[in-house]
Amino acid sequence: MSAAQDISISPEDRLRADLYDFLSALLAAPPDAALLEKAAALGGDESELGRAIGSLSRVAQAVTPKAVESEFNALFIGLGRGELLPYGSYYMTGFLNEKPLSKLRDDMAALRIARAPNVFEPEDNIASLMEMMAGMILGRFGAPASLERQKEFYFRHIAPWAGHFFGDLEGAQNSILYAPVGSVGRAFMEIESQAFRMSGE
């Protein structure tokens, strides 16, 4: 990234991108010891998001990578399928690989976002969408996306279902570490939705 692009990203946007990246890492694969250590070192505050981060930190201090791998598999993989299906198409239509995925692929092409060759999940997976938002903010796909472009992508592909998914993750039968991950995600989506709405006023 060039110095000119680097300067154009505000500290607030960097924090947003960091949280999107962090959620993406936790939801893409079972977290390893290093990611659990990172989660355990987080500090919260008295806001809803801060309390959720504090809860995630406490649970991350108490779990092992092996236990979290079993939890991840039960939630997202399972025998046949996991407890939750973390895909936009499924949450918006009740089926996988439906029109929301096709629309996302069109927007990805317009933004020059390509699926990595080693990724076999449909692109509307929640982890992929969190990673895309971070990339748009930081300029991983060219210049950083304008707030208007971020807003358009967010309300088209994330807002209609991500809060619902994160709420389901909070209450899932197999969620231990992922219950506070769900709380963090849900609170963050509420903040993003509100901030984007205010940006258009």
PDB file of C-alpha atoms in Angstrom:
ATOM      1  CA  MET A   1       0.000   0.000   0.000  1.00  0.00           C
ATOM      2  CA  SER A   2       1.355   3.418  -0.888  1.00  0.00           C
ATOM      3  CA  ALA A   3       1.990   6.065   1.747  1.00  0.00           C
ATOM      4  CA  ALA A   4      -0.678   8.266   0.144  1.00  0.00           C
ATOM      5  CA  GLN A   5      -3.318   5.563   0.549  1.00  0.00           C
ATOM      6  CA  ASP A   6      -2.094   4.785   4.040  1.00  0.00           C
ATOM      7  CA  ILE A   7      -2.580   8.373   5.233  1.00  0.00           C
ATOM      8  CA  SER A   8      -6.129   8.526   3.860  1.00  0.00           C
ATOM      9  CA  ILE A   9      -7.429   5.877   6.305  1.00  0.00           C
ATOM     10  CA  SER A  10      -8.556   7.363   9.605  1.00  0.00           C
ATOM     11  CA  PRO A  11      -7.718   5.698  12.948  1.00  0.00           C
ATOM     12  CA  GLU A  12     -11.441   5.010  13.417  1.00  0.00           C
ATOM     13  CA  ASP A  13     -11.625   3.213  10.056  1.00  0.00           C
ATOM     14  CA  ARG A  14      -8.512   1.232  10.927  1.00  0.00           C
ATOM     15  CA  LEU A  15     -10.222   0.027  14.120  1.00  0.00           C
ATOM     16  CA  ARG A  16     -13.325  -0.939  12.111  1.00  0.00           C
ATOM     17  CA  ALA A  17     -11.178  -2.881   9.651  1.00  0.00           C
ATOM     18  CA  ASP A  18      -9.307  -4.593  12.517  1.00  0.00           C
ATOM     19  CA  LEU A  19     -12.590  -5.775  14.034  1.00  0.00           C
ATOM     20  CA  TYR A  20     -13.883  -7.013  10.681  1.00  0.00           C
ATOM     21  CA  ASP A  21     -10.583  -8.882  10.151  1.00  0.00           C
ATOM     22  CA  PHE A  22     -10.689 -10.316  13.674  1.00  0.00           C
ATOM     23  CA  LEU A  23     -14.252 -11.618  13.238  1.00  0.00           C
ATOM     24  CA  SER A  24     -13.293 -13.038   9.849  1.00  0.00           C
ATOM     25  CA  ALA A  25     -10.332 -14.924  11.339  1.00  0.00           C
ATOM     26  CA  LEU A  26     -12.479 -16.375  14.151  1.00  0.00           C
ATOM     27  CA  LEU A  27     -15.223 -17.469  11.739  1.00  0.00           C
ATOM     28  CA  ALA A  28     -13.097 -18.783   8.847  1.00  0.00           C
ATOM     29  CA  ALA A  29     -11.425 -21.645  10.728  1.00  0.00           C
ATOM     30  CA  PRO A  30     -10.890 -22.865  14.295  1.00  0.00           C
ATOM     31  CA  PRO A  31      -8.635 -20.298  16.016  1.00  0.00           C
ATOM     32  CA  ASP A  32      -5.114 -21.436  16.799  1.00  0.00           C
ATOM     33  CA  ALA A  33      -3.277 -20.696  20.060  1.00  0.00           C
ATOM     34  CA  ALA A  34      -1.976 -17.360  18.740  1.00  0.00           C
ATOM     35  CA  LEU A  35      -5.451 -16.091  17.830  1.00  0.00           C
ATOM     36  CA  LEU A  36      -6.860 -17.268  21.167  1.00  0.00           C
ATOM     37  CA  GLU A  37      -4.031 -15.386  22.927  1.00  0.00           C
ATOM     38  CA  LYS A  38      -4.933 -12.276  20.952  1.00  0.00           C
ATOM     39  CA  ALA A  39      -8.585 -12.663  21.979  1.00  0.00           C
ATOM     40  CA  ALA A  40      -7.603 -13.281  25.614  1.00  0.00           C
ATOM     41  CA  ALA A  41      -5.537 -10.051  25.671  1.00  0.00           C
ATOM     42  CA  LEU A  42      -8.446  -7.834  24.570  1.00  0.00           C
ATOM     43  CA  GLY A  43      -9.896  -5.297  26.986  1.00  0.00           C
ATOM     44  CA  GLY A  44     -13.486  -4.067  26.991  1.00  0.00           C
ATOM     45  CA  ASP A  45     -15.377  -1.080  28.357  1.00  0.00           C
ATOM     46  CA  GLU A  46     -18.939  -0.413  29.543  1.00  0.00           C
ATOM     47  CA  SER A  47     -20.503  -0.157  26.077  1.00  0.00           C
ATOM     48  CA  GLU A  48     -22.424  -3.166  24.750  1.00  0.00           C
ATOM     49  CA  LEU A  49     -19.577  -3.941  22.338  1.00  0.00           C
ATOM     50  CA  GLY A  50     -17.004  -3.422  25.108  1.00  0.00           C
ATOM     51  CA  ARG A  51     -18.804  -5.820  27.458  1.00  0.00           C
ATOM     52  CA  ALA A  52     -19.016  -8.416  24.686  1.00  0.00           C
ATOM     53  CA  ILE A  53     -15.271  -8.044  24.003  1.00  0.00           C
ATOM     54  CA  GLY A  54     -14.564  -8.419  27.738  1.00  0.00           C
ATOM     55  CA  SER A  55     -16.633 -11.604  27.825  1.00  0.00           C
ATOM     56  CA  LEU A  56     -14.820 -12.988  24.776  1.00  0.00           C
ATOM     57  CA  SER A  57     -11.486 -12.233  26.442  1.00  0.00           C
ATOM     58  CA  ARG A  58     -12.470 -14.119  29.624  1.00  0.00           C
ATOM     59  CA  VAL A  59     -13.669 -17.196  27.713  1.00  0.00           C
ATOM     60  CA  ALA A  60     -10.588 -17.168  25.438  1.00  0.00           C
ATOM     61  CA  GLN A  61      -8.382 -17.321  28.543  1.00  0.00           C
ATOM     62  CA  ALA A  62     -10.160 -20.491  29.693  1.00  0.00           C
ATOM     63  CA  VAL A  63     -10.397 -22.592  26.521  1.00  0.00           C
ATOM     64  CA  THR A  64      -7.893 -24.713  24.588  1.00  0.00           C
ATOM     65  CA  PRO A  65      -7.379 -24.787  20.810  1.00  0.00           C
ATOM     66  CA  LYS A  66      -8.499 -28.445  20.791  1.00  0.00           C
ATOM     67  CA  ALA A  67     -11.778 -27.664  22.574  1.00  0.00           C
ATOM     68  CA  VAL A  68     -12.455 -24.710  20.278  1.00  0.00           C
ATOM     69  CA  GLU A  69     -11.786 -26.856  17.207  1.00  0.00           C
ATOM     70  CA  SER A  70     -14.461 -29.316  18.395  1.00  0.00           C
ATOM     71  CA  GLU A  71     -16.829 -26.399  19.029  1.00  0.00           C
ATOM     72  CA  PHE A  72     -16.167 -24.897  15.584  1.00  0.00           C
ATOM     73  CA  ASN A  73     -16.798 -28.246  13.892  1.00  0.00           C
ATOM     74  CA  ALA A  74     -20.053 -28.782  15.781  1.00  0.00           C
ATOM     75  CA  LEU A  75     -21.275 -25.289  14.920  1.00  0.00           C
ATOM     76  CA  PHE A  76     -20.250 -24.997  11.285  1.00  0.00           C
ATOM     77  CA  ILE A  77     -19.297 -28.407   9.871  1.00  0.00           C
ATOM     78  CA  GLY A  78     -20.947 -31.284  11.752  1.00  0.00           C
ATOM     79  CA  LEU A  79     -21.891 -34.653  10.257  1.00  0.00           C
ATOM     80  CA  GLY A  80     -23.591 -33.556   7.087  1.00  0.00           C
ATOM     81  CA  ARG A  81     -23.971 -29.989   8.325  1.00  0.00           C
ATOM     82  CA  GLY A  82     -23.225 -27.967  11.424  1.00  0.00           C
ATOM     83  CA  GLU A  83     -25.682 -26.381  13.829  1.00  0.00           C
ATOM     84  CA  LEU A  84     -25.543 -23.115  11.845  1.00  0.00           C
ATOM     85  CA  LEU A  85     -25.221 -22.354   8.128  1.00  0.00           C
ATOM     86  CA  PRO A  86     -23.277 -19.054   7.993  1.00  0.00           C
ATOM     87  CA  TYR A  87     -24.301 -18.012   4.458  1.00  0.00           C
ATOM     88  CA  GLY A  88     -26.171 -14.958   3.247  1.00  0.00           C
ATOM     89  CA  SER A  89     -28.245 -16.923   0.713  1.00  0.00           C
ATOM     90  CA  TYR A  90     -29.430 -19.327   3.396  1.00  0.00           C
ATOM     91  CA  TYR A  91     -30.423 -16.574   5.836  1.00  0.00           C
ATOM     92  CA  MET A  92     -32.118 -14.437   3.167  1.00  0.00           C
ATOM     93  CA  THR A  93     -33.885 -17.161   1.151  1.00  0.00           C
ATOM     94  CA  GLY A  94     -33.762 -20.394   3.170  1.00  0.00           C
ATOM     95  CA  PHE A  95     -31.553 -22.042   0.521  1.00  0.00           C
ATOM     96  CA  LEU A  96     -27.843 -22.104  -0.322  1.00  0.00           C
ATOM     97  CA  ASN A  97     -26.394 -20.682  -3.557  1.00  0.00           C
ATOM     98  CA  GLU A  98     -29.421 -18.509  -4.343  1.00  0.00           C
ATOM     99  CA  LYS A  99     -29.838 -15.037  -5.864  1.00  0.00           C
ATOM    100  CA  PRO A 100     -28.053 -13.171  -2.991  1.00  0.00           C
ATOM    101  CA  LEU A 101     -24.860 -15.110  -3.854  1.00  0.00           C
ATOM    102  CA  SER A 102     -25.214 -14.233  -7.542  1.00  0.00           C
ATOM    103  CA  LYS A 103     -25.645 -10.525  -6.673  1.00  0.00           C
ATOM    104  CA  LEU A 104     -22.605 -10.690  -4.390  1.00  0.00           C
ATOM    105  CA  ARG A 105     -20.493 -12.214  -7.163  1.00  0.00           C
ATOM    106  CA  ASP A 106     -21.535  -9.387  -9.487  1.00  0.00           C
ATOM    107  CA  ASP A 107     -20.504  -6.788  -6.908  1.00  0.00           C
ATOM    108  CA  MET A 108     -17.247  -8.609  -6.184  1.00  0.00           C
ATOM    109  CA  ALA A 109     -16.392  -8.512  -9.896  1.00  0.00           C
ATOM    110  CA  ALA A 110     -17.137  -4.780 -10.020  1.00  0.00           C
ATOM    111  CA  LEU A 111     -14.864  -4.240  -6.995  1.00  0.00           C
ATOM    112  CA  ARG A 112     -12.180  -6.560  -8.421  1.00  0.00           C
ATOM    113  CA  ILE A 113     -12.485  -8.937  -5.469  1.00  0.00           C
ATOM    114  CA  ALA A 114     -11.641 -12.535  -6.377  1.00  0.00           C
ATOM    115  CA  ARG A 115     -12.101 -15.660  -4.291  1.00  0.00           C
ATOM    116  CA  ALA A 116      -8.767 -17.147  -3.197  1.00  0.00           C
ATOM    117  CA  PRO A 117      -7.964 -20.366  -5.111  1.00  0.00           C
ATOM    118  CA  ASN A 118      -7.678 -22.365  -1.865  1.00  0.00           C
ATOM    119  CA  VAL A 119     -11.146 -21.300  -0.610  1.00  0.00           C
ATOM    120  CA  PHE A 120     -14.013 -23.605  -1.533  1.00  0.00           C
ATOM    121  CA  GLU A 121     -16.805 -22.042   0.549  1.00  0.00           C
ATOM    122  CA  PRO A 122     -19.448 -19.967  -1.274  1.00  0.00           C
ATOM    123  CA  GLU A 123     -18.483 -16.288  -1.207  1.00  0.00           C
ATOM    124  CA  ASP A 124     -21.490 -15.300   0.938  1.00  0.00           C
ATOM    125  CA  ASN A 125     -19.950 -17.012   3.969  1.00  0.00           C
ATOM    126  CA  ILE A 126     -19.939 -14.617   6.940  1.00  0.00           C
ATOM    127  CA  ALA A 127     -16.128 -14.896   7.332  1.00  0.00           C
ATOM    128  CA  SER A 128     -15.579 -13.929   3.688  1.00  0.00           C
ATOM    129  CA  LEU A 129     -17.934 -10.952   3.935  1.00  0.00           C
ATOM    130  CA  MET A 130     -16.182  -9.671   7.086  1.00  0.00           C
ATOM    131  CA  GLU A 131     -12.849  -9.988   5.239  1.00  0.00           C
ATOM    132  CA  MET A 132     -14.252  -8.130   2.210  1.00  0.00           C
ATOM    133  CA  MET A 133     -15.411  -5.211   4.370  1.00  0.00           C
ATOM    134  CA  ALA A 134     -11.957  -4.947   5.976  1.00  0.00           C
ATOM    135  CA  GLY A 135     -10.360  -5.052   2.536  1.00  0.00           C
ATOM    136  CA  MET A 136     -12.630  -2.315   1.185  1.00  0.00           C
ATOM    137  CA  ILE A 137     -11.838  -0.069   4.160  1.00  0.00           C
ATOM    138  CA  LEU A 138      -8.063  -0.611   3.923  1.00  0.00           C
ATOM    139  CA  GLY A 139      -7.751  -0.609   0.125  1.00  0.00           C
ATOM    140  CA  ARG A 140      -6.745  -4.231  -0.439  1.00  0.00           C
ATOM    141  CA  PHE A 141      -8.650  -4.267  -3.742  1.00  0.00           C
ATOM    142  CA  GLY A 142      -7.242  -1.019  -5.100  1.00  0.00           C
ATOM    143  CA  ALA A 143      -7.905   2.364  -3.504  1.00  0.00           C
ATOM    144  CA  PRO A 144      -9.843   2.321  -0.188  1.00  0.00           C
ATOM    145  CA  ALA A 145     -13.573   2.248  -0.941  1.00  0.00           C
ATOM    146  CA  SER A 146     -15.532   5.433  -0.264  1.00  0.00           C
ATOM    147  CA  LEU A 147     -17.902   5.414   2.701  1.00  0.00           C
ATOM    148  CA  GLU A 148     -20.786   5.466   0.226  1.00  0.00           C
ATOM    149  CA  ARG A 149     -19.463   2.346  -1.541  1.00  0.00           C
ATOM    150  CA  GLN A 150     -18.891   0.583   1.796  1.00  0.00           C
ATOM    151  CA  LYS A 151     -22.427   1.509   2.856  1.00  0.00           C
ATOM    152  CA  GLU A 152     -23.940   0.177  -0.371  1.00  0.00           C
ATOM    153  CA  PHE A 153     -22.076  -3.141  -0.059  1.00  0.00           C
ATOM    154  CA  TYR A 154     -22.886  -3.465   3.645  1.00  0.00           C
ATOM    155  CA  PHE A 155     -26.626  -2.866   3.283  1.00  0.00           C
ATOM    156  CA  ARG A 156     -26.889  -5.118   0.250  1.00  0.00           C
ATOM    157  CA  HIS A 157     -24.890  -8.122   1.451  1.00  0.00           C
ATOM    158  CA  ILE A 158     -24.405  -7.962   5.240  1.00  0.00           C
ATOM    159  CA  ALA A 159     -27.090  -5.931   7.031  1.00  0.00           C
ATOM    160  CA  PRO A 160     -30.062  -8.081   5.903  1.00  0.00           C
ATOM    161  CA  TRP A 161     -28.815 -11.151   7.773  1.00  0.00           C
ATOM    162  CA  ALA A 162     -25.550 -10.803   9.717  1.00  0.00           C
ATOM    163  CA  GLY A 163     -27.192  -9.505  12.912  1.00  0.00           C
ATOM    164  CA  HIS A 164     -29.593 -12.460  12.842  1.00  0.00           C
ATOM    165  CA  PHE A 165     -26.716 -14.896  12.285  1.00  0.00           C
ATOM    166  CA  PHE A 166     -24.664 -13.422  15.143  1.00  0.00           C
ATOM    167  CA  GLY A 167     -27.738 -13.615  17.405  1.00  0.00           C
ATOM    168  CA  ASP A 168     -28.136 -17.297  16.481  1.00  0.00           C
ATOM    169  CA  LEU A 169     -24.437 -17.822  17.224  1.00  0.00           C
ATOM    170  CA  GLU A 170     -24.878 -16.278  20.693  1.00  0.00           C
ATOM    171  CA  GLY A 171     -27.623 -18.746  21.536  1.00  0.00           C
ATOM    172  CA  ALA A 172     -26.397 -21.845  19.690  1.00  0.00           C
ATOM    173  CA  GLN A 173     -26.368 -25.055  21.686  1.00  0.00           C
ATOM    174  CA  ASN A 174     -22.691 -25.698  20.920  1.00  0.00           C
ATOM    175  CA  SER A 175     -21.471 -22.117  21.475  1.00  0.00           C
ATOM    176  CA  ILE A 176     -18.960 -21.560  24.274  1.00  0.00           C
ATOM    177  CA  LEU A 177     -16.225 -19.324  22.852  1.00  0.00           C
ATOM    178  CA  TYR A 178     -18.549 -18.488  19.972  1.00  0.00           C
ATOM    179  CA  ALA A 179     -21.340 -17.164  22.206  1.00  0.00           C
ATOM    180  CA  PRO A 180     -19.348 -13.976  22.976  1.00  0.00           C
ATOM    181  CA  VAL A 181     -18.084 -13.936  19.353  1.00  0.00           C
ATOM    182  CA  GLY A 182     -21.774 -13.727  18.434  1.00  0.00           C
ATOM    183  CA  SER A 183     -22.294 -10.903  20.951  1.00  0.00           C
ATOM    184  CA  VAL A 184     -19.331  -8.976  19.548  1.00  0.00           C
ATOM    185  CA  GLY A 185     -20.550  -9.442  15.989  1.00  0.00           C
ATOM    186  CA  ARG A 186     -24.149  -8.473  16.750  1.00  0.00           C
ATOM    187  CA  ALA A 187     -23.126  -5.330  18.665  1.00  0.00           C
ATOM    188  CA  PHE A 188     -20.661  -4.343  15.934  1.00  0.00           C
ATOM    189  CA  MET A 189     -23.283  -4.797  13.193  1.00  0.00           C
ATOM    190  CA  GLU A 190     -25.674  -2.539  15.141  1.00  0.00           C
ATOM    191  CA  ILE A 191     -22.973   0.144  15.398  1.00  0.00           C
ATOM    192  CA  GLU A 192     -22.126  -0.139  11.694  1.00  0.00           C
ATOM    193  CA  SER A 193     -25.790   0.033  10.629  1.00  0.00           C
ATOM    194  CA  GLN A 194     -26.399   3.110  12.777  1.00  0.00           C
ATOM    195  CA  ALA A 195     -23.202   4.837  11.631  1.00  0.00           C
ATOM    196  CA  PHE A 196     -23.929   4.196   7.956  1.00  0.00           C
ATOM    197  CA  ARG A 197     -27.489   5.479   8.326  1.00  0.00           C
ATOM    198  CA  MET A 198     -26.245   8.654  10.016  1.00  0.00           C
ATOM    199  CA  SER A 199     -23.652   9.167   7.270  1.00  0.00           C
ATOM    200  CA  GLY A 200     -26.435   9.729   4.759  1.00  0.00           C
ATOM    201  CA  GLU A 201     -28.283  12.346   6.810  1.00  0.00           C
TER     202      GLU A 201
END
